[in-house]
């Protein structure tokens, strides 16, 4: 089975750099399966799990938005934060989820920017929880 180099990179670190058979991401227009030899392109990503396949093994990563760039020589996922399942603190994600939900449910006049921030925090927390579940 042919492979390509996949890098998952954040401003802090290289989260992942391996030869893989495929990667599935959720772009702004929906799910996207990338195989070796894909034509070069760039697209923004949703806050969603990224699934990497090597042979029969599928490994999920929590990727918090960002971009995927398919180049001739490699595929790069660049995001503000990204974690593999084993790096995720499940309790921290649960706490972040509850905080965000409490903000979204708060009564009274809501600042639109704070509302959007809480929504994004909720998406990040739910993404991390999903990835810890496999
Ligand atoms: P929190 O409110 O718990 O800080 P957050 O969604 O605001 O969550 P981010 O701003 O996305 O956090 O990430 C900040 C840093 O913390 C990044 O390096 C990210 O990888 C890490 N991080 C965030 N949540 C978790 C988690 N549940 N487990 C492990 N690392 C996490």
mmCIF file of C-alpha atoms and ligand atoms in Angstrom:
data_model
loop_
_atom_site.group_PDB
_atom_site.id
_atom_site.type_symbol
_atom_site.label_atom_id
_atom_site.label_comp_id
_atom_site.label_asym_id
_atom_site.label_seq_id
_atom_site.Cartn_x
_atom_site.Cartn_y
_atom_site.Cartn_z
ATOM 1 C CA UNK A 1 0.000 0.000 0.000
ATOM 2 C CA UNK A 2 1.468 3.379 -0.921
ATOM 3 C CA UNK A 3 1.982 6.069 1.683
ATOM 4 C CA UNK A 4 2.571 9.787 2.070
ATOM 5 C CA UNK A 5 4.081 11.917 4.833
ATOM 6 C CA UNK A 6 1.511 13.443 7.189
ATOM 7 C CA UNK A 7 2.481 16.199 9.602
ATOM 8 C CA UNK A 8 0.172 17.576 12.288
ATOM 9 C CA UNK A 9 1.704 20.806 13.562
ATOM 10 C CA UNK A 10 0.726 23.452 16.129
ATOM 11 C CA UNK A 11 2.524 26.702 17.039
ATOM 12 C CA UNK A 12 4.095 24.798 19.966
ATOM 13 C CA UNK A 13 5.141 21.484 18.499
ATOM 14 C CA UNK A 14 5.051 18.783 15.884
ATOM 15 C CA UNK A 15 2.226 16.565 17.172
ATOM 16 C CA UNK A 16 2.672 13.870 14.536
ATOM 17 C CA UNK A 17 4.940 13.118 11.590
ATOM 18 C CA UNK A 18 4.615 9.706 9.947
ATOM 19 C CA UNK A 19 4.159 7.900 6.660
ATOM 20 C CA UNK A 20 0.443 7.053 6.438
ATOM 21 C CA UNK A 21 -1.953 5.414 3.960
ATOM 22 C CA UNK A 22 -4.766 7.953 4.331
ATOM 23 C CA UNK A 23 -6.117 10.773 6.457
ATOM 24 C CA UNK A 24 -9.743 11.828 6.891
ATOM 25 C CA UNK A 25 -10.488 15.402 7.933
ATOM 26 C CA UNK A 26 -13.624 17.533 8.219
ATOM 27 C CA UNK A 27 -13.190 20.535 5.961
ATOM 28 C CA UNK A 28 -15.573 23.479 5.960
ATOM 29 C CA UNK A 29 -17.502 21.764 3.170
ATOM 30 C CA UNK A 30 -17.601 18.319 4.738
ATOM 31 C CA UNK A 31 -15.614 15.143 5.223
ATOM 32 C CA UNK A 32 -12.559 14.693 3.055
ATOM 33 C CA UNK A 33 -10.549 11.497 2.609
ATOM 34 C CA UNK A 34 -7.004 12.152 1.407
ATOM 35 C CA UNK A 35 -5.046 9.363 -0.299
ATOM 36 C CA UNK A 36 -1.539 9.292 -1.799
ATOM 37 C CA UNK A 37 -1.228 11.387 -4.962
ATOM 38 C CA UNK A 38 -4.056 13.794 -4.145
ATOM 39 C CA UNK A 39 -3.866 17.050 -6.095
ATOM 40 C CA UNK A 40 -2.436 19.988 -4.083
ATOM 41 C CA UNK A 41 -4.963 22.215 -2.296
ATOM 42 C CA UNK A 42 -5.572 24.103 0.951
ATOM 43 C CA UNK A 43 -8.803 24.269 2.924
ATOM 44 C CA UNK A 44 -9.879 25.356 6.415
ATOM 45 C CA UNK A 45 -10.899 22.637 8.864
ATOM 46 C CA UNK A 46 -13.782 22.348 11.275
ATOM 47 C CA UNK A 47 -13.166 21.532 14.940
ATOM 48 C CA UNK A 48 -13.422 17.763 14.530
ATOM 49 C CA UNK A 49 -11.496 14.526 14.890
ATOM 50 C CA UNK A 50 -8.883 13.698 12.248
ATOM 51 C CA UNK A 51 -8.508 9.996 11.502
ATOM 52 C CA UNK A 52 -5.174 8.618 10.350
ATOM 53 C CA UNK A 53 -4.941 5.182 8.764
ATOM 54 C CA UNK A 54 -1.858 3.001 8.603
ATOM 55 C CA UNK A 55 -2.728 -0.506 7.435
ATOM 56 C CA UNK A 56 -5.783 -1.578 9.406
ATOM 57 C CA UNK A 57 -5.018 0.743 12.300
ATOM 58 C CA UNK A 58 -7.039 3.947 12.627
ATOM 59 C CA UNK A 59 -5.734 6.633 14.982
ATOM 60 C CA UNK A 60 -7.864 9.637 15.970
ATOM 61 C CA UNK A 61 -6.531 13.118 16.770
ATOM 62 C CA UNK A 62 -8.439 16.038 18.230
ATOM 63 C CA UNK A 63 -7.674 18.926 15.850
ATOM 64 C CA UNK A 64 -9.032 22.331 16.817
ATOM 65 C CA UNK A 65 -9.759 23.920 13.442
ATOM 66 C CA UNK A 66 -6.859 25.230 11.379
ATOM 67 C CA UNK A 67 -6.035 24.175 7.832
ATOM 68 C CA UNK A 68 -5.050 21.156 5.813
ATOM 69 C CA UNK A 69 -2.538 21.690 3.048
ATOM 70 C CA UNK A 70 -1.973 18.942 0.484
ATOM 71 C CA UNK A 71 1.414 19.450 -1.140
ATOM 72 C CA UNK A 72 3.216 17.352 -3.733
ATOM 73 C CA UNK A 73 5.586 15.910 -1.141
ATOM 74 C CA UNK A 74 3.422 15.807 2.005
ATOM 75 C CA UNK A 75 0.179 16.698 3.756
ATOM 76 C CA UNK A 76 0.331 19.261 6.551
ATOM 77 C CA UNK A 77 -2.391 19.912 9.121
ATOM 78 C CA UNK A 78 -1.760 23.188 10.907
ATOM 79 C CA UNK A 79 -3.932 24.039 13.907
ATOM 80 C CA UNK A 80 -3.910 26.210 17.006
ATOM 81 C CA UNK A 81 -3.992 22.998 19.084
ATOM 82 C CA UNK A 82 -4.074 19.276 18.378
ATOM 83 C CA UNK A 83 -3.740 16.219 20.584
ATOM 84 C CA UNK A 84 -3.603 12.486 20.115
ATOM 85 C CA UNK A 85 -6.067 10.523 22.275
ATOM 86 C CA UNK A 86 -3.486 9.495 24.881
ATOM 87 C CA UNK A 87 -2.556 13.149 25.487
ATOM 88 C CA UNK A 88 -6.080 14.274 26.273
ATOM 89 C CA UNK A 89 -7.044 14.949 29.873
ATOM 90 C CA UNK A 90 -10.647 13.745 29.823
ATOM 91 C CA UNK A 91 -11.590 15.456 33.106
ATOM 92 C CA UNK A 92 -10.226 18.772 31.887
ATOM 93 C CA UNK A 93 -12.262 18.439 28.696
ATOM 94 C CA UNK A 94 -15.408 17.556 30.691
ATOM 95 C CA UNK A 95 -14.851 20.609 32.911
ATOM 96 C CA UNK A 96 -14.330 22.848 29.863
ATOM 97 C CA UNK A 97 -17.538 21.446 28.353
ATOM 98 C CA UNK A 98 -19.521 22.230 31.501
ATOM 99 C CA UNK A 99 -18.090 25.750 31.756
ATOM 100 C CA UNK A 100 -18.975 26.448 28.129
ATOM 101 C CA UNK A 101 -22.484 25.040 28.518
ATOM 102 C CA UNK A 102 -23.063 27.125 31.654
ATOM 103 C CA UNK A 103 -22.026 30.258 29.741
ATOM 104 C CA UNK A 104 -24.307 29.410 26.850
ATOM 105 C CA UNK A 105 -27.221 28.761 29.209
ATOM 106 C CA UNK A 106 -26.662 31.867 31.304
ATOM 107 C CA UNK A 107 -29.767 34.011 31.494
ATOM 108 C CA UNK A 108 -29.857 37.712 30.719
ATOM 109 C CA UNK A 109 -28.352 39.743 27.913
ATOM 110 C CA UNK A 110 -25.582 37.914 26.159
ATOM 111 C CA UNK A 111 -22.598 39.444 24.506
ATOM 112 C CA UNK A 112 -22.421 38.009 20.997
ATOM 113 C CA UNK A 113 -18.637 37.646 21.074
ATOM 114 C CA UNK A 114 -18.690 35.814 24.399
ATOM 115 C CA UNK A 115 -21.442 33.572 23.057
ATOM 116 C CA UNK A 116 -19.320 32.675 20.036
ATOM 117 C CA UNK A 117 -16.301 32.070 22.270
ATOM 118 C CA UNK A 118 -18.299 29.738 24.492
ATOM 119 C CA UNK A 119 -19.605 27.881 21.438
ATOM 120 C CA UNK A 120 -16.084 27.330 20.144
ATOM 121 C CA UNK A 121 -14.879 26.227 23.602
ATOM 122 C CA UNK A 122 -17.768 23.750 23.703
ATOM 123 C CA UNK A 123 -16.803 22.402 20.273
ATOM 124 C CA UNK A 124 -13.170 21.953 21.362
ATOM 125 C CA UNK A 125 -14.209 20.149 24.545
ATOM 126 C CA UNK A 126 -16.651 17.857 22.704
ATOM 127 C CA UNK A 127 -14.044 17.128 20.043
ATOM 128 C CA UNK A 128 -11.539 16.061 22.725
ATOM 129 C CA UNK A 129 -14.108 13.918 24.519
ATOM 130 C CA UNK A 130 -15.036 12.207 21.241
ATOM 131 C CA UNK A 131 -11.395 11.425 20.466
ATOM 132 C CA UNK A 132 -10.854 9.852 23.909
ATOM 133 C CA UNK A 133 -13.749 7.527 23.010
ATOM 134 C CA UNK A 134 -11.868 6.222 19.946
HETATM 135 P P1 LIG B 1 -9.295 24.666 28.577
HETATM 136 O O1 LIG B 1 -10.457 25.589 28.842
HETATM 137 O O2 LIG B 1 -9.377 23.371 29.325
HETATM 138 O O3 LIG B 1 -7.942 25.345 28.666
HETATM 139 P P2 LIG B 1 -9.270 25.106 25.718
HETATM 140 O O4 LIG B 1 -10.141 24.492 24.673
HETATM 141 O O5 LIG B 1 -9.506 26.544 25.999
HETATM 142 O O6 LIG B 1 -9.437 24.204 27.034
HETATM 143 P P3 LIG B 1 -7.017 25.342 24.015
HETATM 144 O O7 LIG B 1 -6.883 26.835 24.013
HETATM 145 O O8 LIG B 1 -7.636 24.692 22.817
HETATM 146 O O9 LIG B 1 -7.758 24.865 25.343
HETATM 147 O O10 LIG B 1 -5.585 24.661 24.238
HETATM 148 C C1 LIG B 1 -4.577 25.230 25.081
HETATM 149 C C2 LIG B 1 -3.496 24.174 25.286
HETATM 150 O O11 LIG B 1 -3.986 23.183 26.210
HETATM 151 C C3 LIG B 1 -3.098 23.424 24.030
HETATM 152 O O12 LIG B 1 -1.745 23.110 24.105
HETATM 153 C C4 LIG B 1 -3.939 22.146 24.106
HETATM 154 O O13 LIG B 1 -3.305 21.080 23.425
HETATM 155 C C5 LIG B 1 -4.018 21.899 25.606
HETATM 156 N N1 LIG B 1 -5.273 21.260 26.032
HETATM 157 C C6 LIG B 1 -6.493 21.839 26.123
HETATM 158 N N2 LIG B 1 -7.407 20.994 26.638
HETATM 159 C C7 LIG B 1 -6.749 19.821 26.851
HETATM 160 C C8 LIG B 1 -7.142 18.548 27.369
HETATM 161 N N3 LIG B 1 -8.398 18.293 27.763
HETATM 162 N N4 LIG B 1 -6.195 17.588 27.489
HETATM 163 C C9 LIG B 1 -4.922 17.846 27.094
HETATM 164 N N5 LIG B 1 -4.490 19.002 26.607
HETATM 165 C C10 LIG B 1 -5.381 20.005 26.476
#
